Short mmCIF file of C-alpha atoms in Angstrom, two decimals:
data_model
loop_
_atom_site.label_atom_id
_atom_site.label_comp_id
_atom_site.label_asym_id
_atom_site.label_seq_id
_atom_site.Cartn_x
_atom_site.Cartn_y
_atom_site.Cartn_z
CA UNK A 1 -5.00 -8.35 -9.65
CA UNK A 2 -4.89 -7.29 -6.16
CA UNK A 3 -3.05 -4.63 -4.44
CA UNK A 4 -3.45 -2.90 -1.23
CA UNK A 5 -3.05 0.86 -1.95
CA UNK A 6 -3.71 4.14 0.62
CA UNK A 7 -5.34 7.40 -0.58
CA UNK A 8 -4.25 9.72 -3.21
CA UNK A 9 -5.84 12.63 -4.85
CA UNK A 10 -5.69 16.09 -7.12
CA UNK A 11 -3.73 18.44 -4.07
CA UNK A 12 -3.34 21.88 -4.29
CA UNK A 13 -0.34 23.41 -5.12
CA UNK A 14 2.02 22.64 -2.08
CA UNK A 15 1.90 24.62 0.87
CA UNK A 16 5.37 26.76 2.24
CA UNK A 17 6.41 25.97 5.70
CA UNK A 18 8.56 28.44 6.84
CA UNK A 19 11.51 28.08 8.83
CA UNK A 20 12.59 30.15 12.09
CA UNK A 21 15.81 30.67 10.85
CA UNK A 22 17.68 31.13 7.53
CA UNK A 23 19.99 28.65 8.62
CA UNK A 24 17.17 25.57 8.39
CA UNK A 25 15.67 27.47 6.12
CA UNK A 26 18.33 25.26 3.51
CA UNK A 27 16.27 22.09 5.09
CA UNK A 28 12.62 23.51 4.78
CA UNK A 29 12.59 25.62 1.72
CA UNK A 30 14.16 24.40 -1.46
CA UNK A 31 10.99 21.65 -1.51
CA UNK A 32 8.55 24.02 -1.26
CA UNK A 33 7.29 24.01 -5.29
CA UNK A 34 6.93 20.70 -5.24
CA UNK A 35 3.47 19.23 -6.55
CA UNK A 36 2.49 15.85 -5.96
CA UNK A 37 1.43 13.77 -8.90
CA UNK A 38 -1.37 11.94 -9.16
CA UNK A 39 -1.50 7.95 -8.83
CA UNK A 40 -1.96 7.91 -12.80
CA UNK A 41 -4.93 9.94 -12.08
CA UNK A 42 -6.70 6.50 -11.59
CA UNK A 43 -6.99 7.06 -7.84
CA UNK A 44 -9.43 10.32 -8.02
CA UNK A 45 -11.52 9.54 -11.08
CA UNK A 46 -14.93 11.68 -10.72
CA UNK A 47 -14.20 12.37 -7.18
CA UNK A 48 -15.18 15.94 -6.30
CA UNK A 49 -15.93 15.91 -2.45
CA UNK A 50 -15.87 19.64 -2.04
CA UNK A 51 -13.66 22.53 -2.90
CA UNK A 52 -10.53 22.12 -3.25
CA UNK A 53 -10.90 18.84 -4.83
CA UNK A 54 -10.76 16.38 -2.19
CA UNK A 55 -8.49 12.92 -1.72
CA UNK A 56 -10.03 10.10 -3.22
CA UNK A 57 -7.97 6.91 -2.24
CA UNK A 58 -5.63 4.42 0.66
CA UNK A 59 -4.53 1.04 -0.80
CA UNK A 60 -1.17 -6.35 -1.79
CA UNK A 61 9.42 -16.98 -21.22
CA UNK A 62 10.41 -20.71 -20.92
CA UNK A 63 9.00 -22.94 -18.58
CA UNK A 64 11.36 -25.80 -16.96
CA UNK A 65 10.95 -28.68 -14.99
CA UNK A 66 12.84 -28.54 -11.57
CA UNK A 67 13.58 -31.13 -9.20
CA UNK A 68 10.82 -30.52 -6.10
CA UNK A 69 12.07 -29.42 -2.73
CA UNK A 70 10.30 -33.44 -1.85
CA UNK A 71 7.29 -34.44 -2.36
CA UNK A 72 3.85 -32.78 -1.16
CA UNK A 73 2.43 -34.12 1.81
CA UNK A 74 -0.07 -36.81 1.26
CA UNK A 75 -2.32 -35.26 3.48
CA UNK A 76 -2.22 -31.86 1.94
CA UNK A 77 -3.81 -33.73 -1.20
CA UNK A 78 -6.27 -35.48 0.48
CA UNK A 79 -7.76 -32.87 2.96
CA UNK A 80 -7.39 -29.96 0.34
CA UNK A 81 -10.09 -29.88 -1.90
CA UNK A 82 -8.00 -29.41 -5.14
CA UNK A 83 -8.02 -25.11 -6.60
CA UNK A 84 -10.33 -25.08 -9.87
CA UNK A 85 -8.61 -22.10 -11.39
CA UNK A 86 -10.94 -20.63 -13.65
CA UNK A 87 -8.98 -18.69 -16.45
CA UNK A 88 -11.07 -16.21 -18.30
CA UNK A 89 -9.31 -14.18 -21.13
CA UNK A 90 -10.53 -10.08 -21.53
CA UNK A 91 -12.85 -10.61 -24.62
CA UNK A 92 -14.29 -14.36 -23.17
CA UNK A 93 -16.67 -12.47 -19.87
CA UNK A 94 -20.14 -11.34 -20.40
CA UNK A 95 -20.95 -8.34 -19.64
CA UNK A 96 -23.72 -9.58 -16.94
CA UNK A 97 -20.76 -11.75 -15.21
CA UNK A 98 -18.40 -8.81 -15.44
CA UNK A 99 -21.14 -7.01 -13.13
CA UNK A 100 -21.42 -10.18 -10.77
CA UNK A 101 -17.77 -10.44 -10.14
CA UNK A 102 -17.81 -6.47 -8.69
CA UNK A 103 -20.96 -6.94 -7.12
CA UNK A 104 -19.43 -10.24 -4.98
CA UNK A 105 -16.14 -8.23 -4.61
CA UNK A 106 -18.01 -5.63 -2.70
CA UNK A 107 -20.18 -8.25 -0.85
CA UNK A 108 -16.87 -10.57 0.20
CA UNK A 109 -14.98 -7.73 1.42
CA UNK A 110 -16.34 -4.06 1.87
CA UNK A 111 -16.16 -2.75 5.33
CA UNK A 112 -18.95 0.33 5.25
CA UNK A 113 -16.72 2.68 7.51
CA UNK A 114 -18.29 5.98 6.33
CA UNK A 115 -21.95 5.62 6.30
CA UNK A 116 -22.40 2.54 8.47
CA UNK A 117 -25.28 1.14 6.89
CA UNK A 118 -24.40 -1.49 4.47
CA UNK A 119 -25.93 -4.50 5.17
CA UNK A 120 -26.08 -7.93 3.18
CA UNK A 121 -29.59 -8.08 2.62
CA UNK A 122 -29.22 -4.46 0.86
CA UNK A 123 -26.54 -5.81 -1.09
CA UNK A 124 -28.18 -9.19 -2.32
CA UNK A 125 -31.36 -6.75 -3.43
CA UNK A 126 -28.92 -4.26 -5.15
CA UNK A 127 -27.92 -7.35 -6.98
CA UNK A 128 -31.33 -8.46 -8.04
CA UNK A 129 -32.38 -5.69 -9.22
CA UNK A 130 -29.39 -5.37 -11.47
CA UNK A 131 -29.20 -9.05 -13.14
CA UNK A 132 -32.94 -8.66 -13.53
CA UNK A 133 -32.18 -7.31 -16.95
CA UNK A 134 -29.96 -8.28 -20.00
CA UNK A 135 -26.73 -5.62 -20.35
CA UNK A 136 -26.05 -5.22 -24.51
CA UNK A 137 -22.53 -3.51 -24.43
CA UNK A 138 -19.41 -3.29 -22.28
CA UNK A 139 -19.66 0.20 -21.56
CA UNK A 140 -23.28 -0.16 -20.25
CA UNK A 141 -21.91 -2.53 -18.21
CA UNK A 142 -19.09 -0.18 -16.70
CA UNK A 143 -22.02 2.40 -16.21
CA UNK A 144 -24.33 0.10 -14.15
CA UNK A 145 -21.02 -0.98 -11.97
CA UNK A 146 -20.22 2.45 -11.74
CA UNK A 147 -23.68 2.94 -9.91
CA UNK A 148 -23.91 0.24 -7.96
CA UNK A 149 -20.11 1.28 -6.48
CA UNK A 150 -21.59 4.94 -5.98
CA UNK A 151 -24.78 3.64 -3.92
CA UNK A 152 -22.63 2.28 -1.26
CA UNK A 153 -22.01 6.24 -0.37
CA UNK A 154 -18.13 5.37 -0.16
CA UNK A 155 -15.70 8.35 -2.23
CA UNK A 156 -13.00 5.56 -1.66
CA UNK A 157 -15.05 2.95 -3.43
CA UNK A 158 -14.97 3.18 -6.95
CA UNK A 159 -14.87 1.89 -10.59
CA UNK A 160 -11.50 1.93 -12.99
CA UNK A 161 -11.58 1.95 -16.32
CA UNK A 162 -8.86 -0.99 -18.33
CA UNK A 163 -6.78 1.89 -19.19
CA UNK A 164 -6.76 3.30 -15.33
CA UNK A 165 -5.93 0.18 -14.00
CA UNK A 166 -3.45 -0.63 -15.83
CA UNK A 167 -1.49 2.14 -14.56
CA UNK A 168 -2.03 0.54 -10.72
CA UNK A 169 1.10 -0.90 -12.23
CA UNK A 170 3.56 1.10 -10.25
CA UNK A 171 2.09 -0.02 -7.21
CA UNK A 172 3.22 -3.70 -8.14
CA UNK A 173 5.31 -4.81 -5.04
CA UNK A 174 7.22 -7.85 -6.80
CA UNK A 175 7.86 -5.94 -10.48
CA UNK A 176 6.46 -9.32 -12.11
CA UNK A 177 2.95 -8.59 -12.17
CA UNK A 178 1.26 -11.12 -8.81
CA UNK A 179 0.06 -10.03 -5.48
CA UNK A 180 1.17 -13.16 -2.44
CA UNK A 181 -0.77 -13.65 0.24
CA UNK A 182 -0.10 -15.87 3.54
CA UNK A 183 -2.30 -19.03 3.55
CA UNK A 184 -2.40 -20.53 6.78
CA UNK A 185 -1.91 -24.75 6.58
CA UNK A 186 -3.67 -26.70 8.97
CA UNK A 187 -0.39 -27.40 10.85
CA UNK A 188 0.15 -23.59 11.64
CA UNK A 189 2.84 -23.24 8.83
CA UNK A 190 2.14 -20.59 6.05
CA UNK A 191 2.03 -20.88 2.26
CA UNK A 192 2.42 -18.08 -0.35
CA UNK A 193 0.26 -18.10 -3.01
CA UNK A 194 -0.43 -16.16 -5.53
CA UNK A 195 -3.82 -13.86 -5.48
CA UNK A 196 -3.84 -11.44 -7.65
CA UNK A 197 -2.52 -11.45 -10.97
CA UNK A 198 -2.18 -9.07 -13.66
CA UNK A 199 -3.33 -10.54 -17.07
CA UNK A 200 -1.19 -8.85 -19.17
CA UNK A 201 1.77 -9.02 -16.84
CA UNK A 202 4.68 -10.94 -17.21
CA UNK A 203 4.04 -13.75 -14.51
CA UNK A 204 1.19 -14.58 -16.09
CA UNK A 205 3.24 -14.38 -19.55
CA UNK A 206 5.64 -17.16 -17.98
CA UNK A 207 2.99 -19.60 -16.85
CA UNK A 208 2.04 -18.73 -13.31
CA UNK A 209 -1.53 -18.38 -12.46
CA UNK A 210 -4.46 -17.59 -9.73
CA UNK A 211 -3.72 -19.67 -6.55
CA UNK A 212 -0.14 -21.11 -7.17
CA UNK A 213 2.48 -21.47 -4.67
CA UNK A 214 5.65 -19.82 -4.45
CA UNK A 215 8.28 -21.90 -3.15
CA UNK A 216 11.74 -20.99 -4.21
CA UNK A 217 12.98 -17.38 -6.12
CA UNK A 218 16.44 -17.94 -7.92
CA UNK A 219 16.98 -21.49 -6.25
CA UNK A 220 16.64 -19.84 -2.39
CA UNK A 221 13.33 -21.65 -0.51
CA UNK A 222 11.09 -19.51 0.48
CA UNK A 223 8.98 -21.21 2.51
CA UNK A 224 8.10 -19.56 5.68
CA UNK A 225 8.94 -16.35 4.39
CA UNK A 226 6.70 -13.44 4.60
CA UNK A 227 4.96 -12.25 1.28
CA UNK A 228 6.60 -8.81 1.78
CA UNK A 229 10.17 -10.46 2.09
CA UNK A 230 9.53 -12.36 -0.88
CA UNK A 231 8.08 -9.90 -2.84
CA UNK A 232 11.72 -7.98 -2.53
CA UNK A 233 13.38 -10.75 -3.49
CA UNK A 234 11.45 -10.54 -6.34
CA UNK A 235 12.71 -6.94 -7.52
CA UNK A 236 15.14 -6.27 -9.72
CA UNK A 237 16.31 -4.06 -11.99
CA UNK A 238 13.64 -3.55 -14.80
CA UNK A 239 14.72 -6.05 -17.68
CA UNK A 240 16.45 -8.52 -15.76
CA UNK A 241 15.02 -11.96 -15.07
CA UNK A 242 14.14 -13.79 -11.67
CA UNK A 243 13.24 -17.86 -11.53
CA UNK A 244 10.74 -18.29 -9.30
CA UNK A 245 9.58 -22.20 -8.28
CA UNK A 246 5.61 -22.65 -8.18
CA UNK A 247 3.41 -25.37 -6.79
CA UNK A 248 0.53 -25.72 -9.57
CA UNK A 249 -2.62 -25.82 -7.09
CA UNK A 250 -2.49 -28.29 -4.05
CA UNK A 251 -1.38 -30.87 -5.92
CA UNK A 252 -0.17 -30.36 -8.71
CA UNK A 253 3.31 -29.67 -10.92
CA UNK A 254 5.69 -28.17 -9.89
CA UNK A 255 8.04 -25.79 -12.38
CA UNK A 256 10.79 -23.44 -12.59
CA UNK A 257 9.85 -20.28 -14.35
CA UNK A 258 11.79 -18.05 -15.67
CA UNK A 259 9.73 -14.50 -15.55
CA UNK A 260 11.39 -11.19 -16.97
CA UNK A 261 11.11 -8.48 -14.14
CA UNK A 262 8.81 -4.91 -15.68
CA UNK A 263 8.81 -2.59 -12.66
CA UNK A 264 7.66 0.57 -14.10
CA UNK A 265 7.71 2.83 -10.72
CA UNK A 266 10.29 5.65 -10.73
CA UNK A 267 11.94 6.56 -7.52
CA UNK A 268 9.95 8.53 -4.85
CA UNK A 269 13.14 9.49 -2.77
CA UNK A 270 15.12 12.21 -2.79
CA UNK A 271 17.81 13.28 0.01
CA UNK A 272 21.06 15.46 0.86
CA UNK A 273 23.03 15.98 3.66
CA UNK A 274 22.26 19.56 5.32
CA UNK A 275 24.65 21.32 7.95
CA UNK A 276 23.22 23.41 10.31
CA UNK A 277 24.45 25.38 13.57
CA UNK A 278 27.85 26.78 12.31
CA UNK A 279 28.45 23.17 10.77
CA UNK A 280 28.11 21.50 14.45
CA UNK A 281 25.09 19.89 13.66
CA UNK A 282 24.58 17.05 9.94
CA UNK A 283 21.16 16.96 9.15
CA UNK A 284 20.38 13.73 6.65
CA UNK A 285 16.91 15.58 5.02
CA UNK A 286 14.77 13.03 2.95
CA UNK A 287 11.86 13.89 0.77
CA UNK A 288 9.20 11.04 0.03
CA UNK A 289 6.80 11.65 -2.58
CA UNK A 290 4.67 8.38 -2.72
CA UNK A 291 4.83 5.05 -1.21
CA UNK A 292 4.92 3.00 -4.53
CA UNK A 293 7.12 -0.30 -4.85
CA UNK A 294 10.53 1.28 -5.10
CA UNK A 295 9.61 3.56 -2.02
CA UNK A 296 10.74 0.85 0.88
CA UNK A 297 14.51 0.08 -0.87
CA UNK A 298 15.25 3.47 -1.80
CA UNK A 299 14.43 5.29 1.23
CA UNK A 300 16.88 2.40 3.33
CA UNK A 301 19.74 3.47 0.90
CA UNK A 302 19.04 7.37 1.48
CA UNK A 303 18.95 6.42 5.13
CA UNK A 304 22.31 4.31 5.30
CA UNK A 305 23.77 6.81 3.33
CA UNK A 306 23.52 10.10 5.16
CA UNK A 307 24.07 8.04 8.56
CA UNK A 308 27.31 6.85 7.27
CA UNK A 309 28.00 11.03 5.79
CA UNK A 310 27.57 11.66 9.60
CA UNK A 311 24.22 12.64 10.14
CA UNK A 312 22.50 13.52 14.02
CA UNK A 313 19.64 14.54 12.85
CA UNK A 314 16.68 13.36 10.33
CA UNK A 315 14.23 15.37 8.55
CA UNK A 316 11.29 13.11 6.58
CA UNK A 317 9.34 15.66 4.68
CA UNK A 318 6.13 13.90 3.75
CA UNK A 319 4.32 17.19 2.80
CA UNK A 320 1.93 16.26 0.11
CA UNK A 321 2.62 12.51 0.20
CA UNK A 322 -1.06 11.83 -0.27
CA UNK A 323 0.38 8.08 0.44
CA UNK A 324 -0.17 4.59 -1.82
CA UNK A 325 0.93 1.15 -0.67
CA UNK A 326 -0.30 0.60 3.04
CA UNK A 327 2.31 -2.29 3.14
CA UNK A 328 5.24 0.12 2.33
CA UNK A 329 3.76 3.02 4.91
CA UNK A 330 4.26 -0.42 7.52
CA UNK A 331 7.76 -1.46 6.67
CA UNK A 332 9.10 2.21 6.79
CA UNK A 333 7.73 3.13 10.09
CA UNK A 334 9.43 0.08 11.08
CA UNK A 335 12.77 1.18 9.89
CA UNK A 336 12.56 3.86 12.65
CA UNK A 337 11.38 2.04 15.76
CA UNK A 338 12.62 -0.35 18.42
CA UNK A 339 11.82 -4.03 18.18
CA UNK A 340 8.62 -4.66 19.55
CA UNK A 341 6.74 -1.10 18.86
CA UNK A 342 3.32 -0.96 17.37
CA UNK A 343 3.04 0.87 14.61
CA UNK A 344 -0.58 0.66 13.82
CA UNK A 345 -3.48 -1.18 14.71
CA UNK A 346 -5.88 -2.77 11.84
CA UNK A 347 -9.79 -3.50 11.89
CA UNK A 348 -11.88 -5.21 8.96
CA UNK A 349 -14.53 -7.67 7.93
CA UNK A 350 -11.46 -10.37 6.75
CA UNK A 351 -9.47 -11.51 9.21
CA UNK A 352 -5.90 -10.11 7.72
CA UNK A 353 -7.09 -6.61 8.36
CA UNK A 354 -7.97 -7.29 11.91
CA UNK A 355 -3.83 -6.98 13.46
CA UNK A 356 -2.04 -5.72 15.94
CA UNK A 357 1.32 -4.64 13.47
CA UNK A 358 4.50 -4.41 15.44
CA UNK A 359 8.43 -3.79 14.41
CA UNK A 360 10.08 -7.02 14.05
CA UNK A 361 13.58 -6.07 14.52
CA UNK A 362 16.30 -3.46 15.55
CA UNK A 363 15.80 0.31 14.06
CA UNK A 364 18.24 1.17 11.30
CA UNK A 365 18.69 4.52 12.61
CA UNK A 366 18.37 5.88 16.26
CA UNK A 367 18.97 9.82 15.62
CA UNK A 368 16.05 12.28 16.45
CA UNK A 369 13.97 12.20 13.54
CA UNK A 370 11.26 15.64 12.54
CA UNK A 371 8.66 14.84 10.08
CA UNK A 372 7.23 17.77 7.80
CA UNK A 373 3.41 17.33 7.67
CA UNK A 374 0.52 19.52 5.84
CA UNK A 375 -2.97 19.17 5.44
CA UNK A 376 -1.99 17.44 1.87
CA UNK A 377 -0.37 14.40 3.92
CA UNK A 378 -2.47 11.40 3.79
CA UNK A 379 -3.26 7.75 4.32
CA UNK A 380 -0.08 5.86 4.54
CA UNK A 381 1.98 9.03 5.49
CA UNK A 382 0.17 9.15 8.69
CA UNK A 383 0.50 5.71 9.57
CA UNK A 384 4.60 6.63 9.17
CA UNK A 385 3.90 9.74 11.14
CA UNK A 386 1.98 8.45 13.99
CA UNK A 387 4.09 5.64 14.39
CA UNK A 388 7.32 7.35 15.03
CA UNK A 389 5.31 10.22 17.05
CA UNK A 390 3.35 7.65 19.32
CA UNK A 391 6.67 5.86 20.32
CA UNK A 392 8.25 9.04 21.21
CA UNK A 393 10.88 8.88 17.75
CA UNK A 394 9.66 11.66 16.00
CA UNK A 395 8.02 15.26 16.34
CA UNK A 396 5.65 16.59 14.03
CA UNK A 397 6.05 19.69 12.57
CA UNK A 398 4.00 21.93 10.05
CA UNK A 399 0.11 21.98 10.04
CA UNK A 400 -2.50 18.91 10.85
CA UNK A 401 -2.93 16.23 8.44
CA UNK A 402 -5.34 15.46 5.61
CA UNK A 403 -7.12 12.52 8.22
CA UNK A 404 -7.71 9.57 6.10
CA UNK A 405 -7.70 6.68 8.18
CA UNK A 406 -8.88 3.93 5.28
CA UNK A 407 -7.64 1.08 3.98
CA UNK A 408 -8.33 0.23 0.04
CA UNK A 409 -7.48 -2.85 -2.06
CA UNK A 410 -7.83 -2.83 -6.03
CA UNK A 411 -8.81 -5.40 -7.75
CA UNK A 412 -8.43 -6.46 -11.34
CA UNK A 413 -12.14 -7.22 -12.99
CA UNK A 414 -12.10 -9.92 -16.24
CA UNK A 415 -12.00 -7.31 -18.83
CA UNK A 416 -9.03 -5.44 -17.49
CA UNK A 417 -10.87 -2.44 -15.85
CA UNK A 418 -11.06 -2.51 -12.20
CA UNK A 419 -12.65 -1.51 -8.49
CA UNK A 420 -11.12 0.14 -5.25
CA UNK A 421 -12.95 -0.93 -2.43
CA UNK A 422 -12.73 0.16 1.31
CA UNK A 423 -11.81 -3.17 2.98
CA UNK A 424 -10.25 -1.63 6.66
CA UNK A 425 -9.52 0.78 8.78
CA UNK A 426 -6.51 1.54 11.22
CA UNK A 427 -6.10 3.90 14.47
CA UNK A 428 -2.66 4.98 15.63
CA UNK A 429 -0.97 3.40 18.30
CA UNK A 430 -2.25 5.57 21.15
CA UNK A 431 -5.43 4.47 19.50
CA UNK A 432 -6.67 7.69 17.79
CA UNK A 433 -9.02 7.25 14.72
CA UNK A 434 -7.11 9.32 12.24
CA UNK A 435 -10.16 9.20 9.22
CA UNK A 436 -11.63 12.56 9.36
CA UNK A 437 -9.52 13.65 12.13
CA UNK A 438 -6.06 14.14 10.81
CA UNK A 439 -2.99 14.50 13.43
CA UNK A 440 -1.90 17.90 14.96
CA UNK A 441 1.76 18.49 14.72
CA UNK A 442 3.66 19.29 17.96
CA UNK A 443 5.00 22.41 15.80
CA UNK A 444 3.49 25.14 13.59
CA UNK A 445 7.74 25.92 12.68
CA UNK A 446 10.93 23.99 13.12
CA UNK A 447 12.43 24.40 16.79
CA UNK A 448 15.79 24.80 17.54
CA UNK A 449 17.48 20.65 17.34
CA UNK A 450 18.42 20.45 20.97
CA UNK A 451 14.45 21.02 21.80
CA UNK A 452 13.64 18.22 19.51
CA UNK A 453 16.14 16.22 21.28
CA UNK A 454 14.38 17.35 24.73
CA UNK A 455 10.81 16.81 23.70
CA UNK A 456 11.23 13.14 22.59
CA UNK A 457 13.56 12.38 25.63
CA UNK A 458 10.68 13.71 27.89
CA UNK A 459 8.06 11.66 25.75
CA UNK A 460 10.45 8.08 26.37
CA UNK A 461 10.45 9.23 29.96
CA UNK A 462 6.91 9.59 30.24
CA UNK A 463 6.10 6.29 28.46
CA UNK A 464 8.49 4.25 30.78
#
């Protein structure tokens, strides 16, 4: 399976940042033992870049027949060349193939954005001299993958074992086990197909497989829909079951599964409703942990709830977020910014890395927003925080950020294990490169509110 992930490592224990008053001192303080966990320790395997230990990784039942919504175009059938969807069980690959699939991983999609000096023809000779020779056990075979991943001179690029990849799991978007992607048709309109699928999952349990096409969940078409949008329509609470409709390959059946949903990520949110000033002032504070698959839904309810407790103000403390889904560091900038914003720019060797991302729709809040930084916040935490600092809704307060400005995607190998591999980069939208550079905070401590208030006024004005 494939998911797009951002970076997470072993931090430190978490830094204090104190407060100029005793008064937000209730905001600031009570969060200051917190530790980051790590992403199932998968995401920092043999990773020691220096001392302290540095970040390692940024990263996508019964079976019924149901009526069609109409037939497939004839066309579709004709011009497609139809999907050979080659299904290979864990103990079925050899161990030289098992090498071969990494090795064409890397070569279809690795953008070399530390060392600049990958090139294809030192790739195809990497691979030569591998196969040259026969590989006798599994584990040899992990070893020589291993290698080959650590040649490319990438700390983001790396090997997982079966049992590290499998827990990846909490990253699963749609809590059924597939990754969706958008597949352009010929006639501009998009398709959602599955690509990436966890073996052992239970989509894959209910009869879907590589390179199907979603086109209805519970009876509602999709078609047309974004893969994030249906991927939440594909959450539910952990137990309960979703049908989802699927186009077999171009052309072939199409069924009504019934697929029981196992989302094993626990909540990364955790808020309360401060008052400051006397009691003149509600601050709505809001701690995010990780940007894992429940990360997106629960931070909307935190925010809907302390706007409708009264809230002026918001705090988003993303100290030691050392970040995880790209996708969900995206949709939560968005939930800050006006229609139209950009909230980060893209760059990679495929063209779905290589976007200009902008909000799609109205804010859901509008109140002055301060997000708490450290040198511990990473990846997808500074896409959120350079989004709503570069369009003038946020200040930054605390110390400069860890500066990883990567993009990873995982993906599942035949036996279960795994590789992370750097497929993009992005820059902020007043086009800083973040990776290595980190973001400097407009504030070492919390200023008074109505400053806040002044600074991003002044910033709007200045932009206009």
């Amino acid at each position: 399976m494939k998911l797009f992930l951002c970076n997470s490592s072993r931090p430190p224990p978490a830094a204090y940042l104190p407060a100029p008053t005793t008064v937000t001192s209730l905001v600031l303080n009570n969060i200051s033992s917190v530790k980051t966990k790590l992403i199932g320790a998968t995401l920092s395997i043999g990773l020691l870049l220096g001392s302290p230990p540095s970040f390692a990784v940024d990263f996508d039942s019964s079976i019924n027949q149901l009526k069609p919504y109409g037939n497939p175009p004839i066309e579709d059938c004709l011009l497609d060349e139809p999907e050979e969807i080659e299904e290979v069980g864990p103990q079925a690959v050899t161990n030289e193939s098992l090498v071969e699939e990494a090795w064409e991983i890397v070569n279809d999609s690795f953008l070399d954005a530390v060392r600049r000096r990958w090139t294809p023809e030192m790739w195809q000779q990497k691979k030569e001299d591998i196969m040259g020779s026969n590989i006798q056990t599994r584990s040899k075979a992990h070893e020589i993958i291993r290698r080959m991943l650590a040649s490319l001179g990438d700390p983001y690029t790396r090997f997982l074992s079966p049992d590290e990849f499998s827990k990846m799991a909490r990253y699963d978007m749609s809590g059924i086990g597939i990754n969706l992607r958008e597949i352009p048709n010929g006639d501009g309109a998009i398709k959602l197909k599955v690509l990436g699928l966890l073996l052992d999952g239970p989509a894959y349990a209910a009869g879907v497989r590589q390179g199907d096409e979603i086109l209805a969940v519970n009876g509602d078409d999709v078609r047309g829909k974004s893969a994030f949008e249906v991927s939440s329509l594909l959450q539910g609470p952990n137990g309960t079951s979703v049908t989802i409709q699927v186009k077999h390959g171009n052309c072939g059946p199409i069924q009504a599964l019934e697929v029981q949903r196992q989302l094993v990520a626990r909540t990364p949110v955790f808020y309360r409703l401060e008052q400051v000033e006397n009691g003149s002032i509600s601050v709505g504070y809001m701690r995010l942990k990780e940007f894992n698959a429940l990360a997106i839904k629960d931070l909307v309810t935190a925010m809907k709830r302390l706007q409708d407790m009264g809230a002026t103000y918001f705090v988003l403390d993303l100290r030691d977020n050392l970040g995880g889904l790209v996708q969900a560091g995206i949709e939560i900038s968005k939930l800050f910014l006006n229609q139209g914003a950009t909230v980060i720019y893209t760059a990679g060797r495929e063209s779905q890395f290589q976007n200009t991302v902008k909000a799609d729709m109205a804010p859901l809040v509008t109140a002055p927003v301060v997000v708490l930084v450290n040198n511990k916040t990473a990846s997808a935490s500074e896409i959120v925080a350079s989004a709503l600092h570069d369009n003038c809704r946020a200040v930054l307060v605390g110390e400069r950020t860890y500066g990883k400005g990567l993009i990873q995607s995982v993906f599942e190998l035949h036996d279960g294990s795994g590789i992370v591999v750097t497929v993009g980069k992005y820059v902020t939208p007043n086009h800083m490169d973040i990776n290595g550079n980190g973001i400097e905070p407009d504030f070492h401590n919390l200023p008074a509110w109505n400053d806040i208030s002044k600074r991003l006024s002044n910033c709007s004005r200045l932009q206009g």
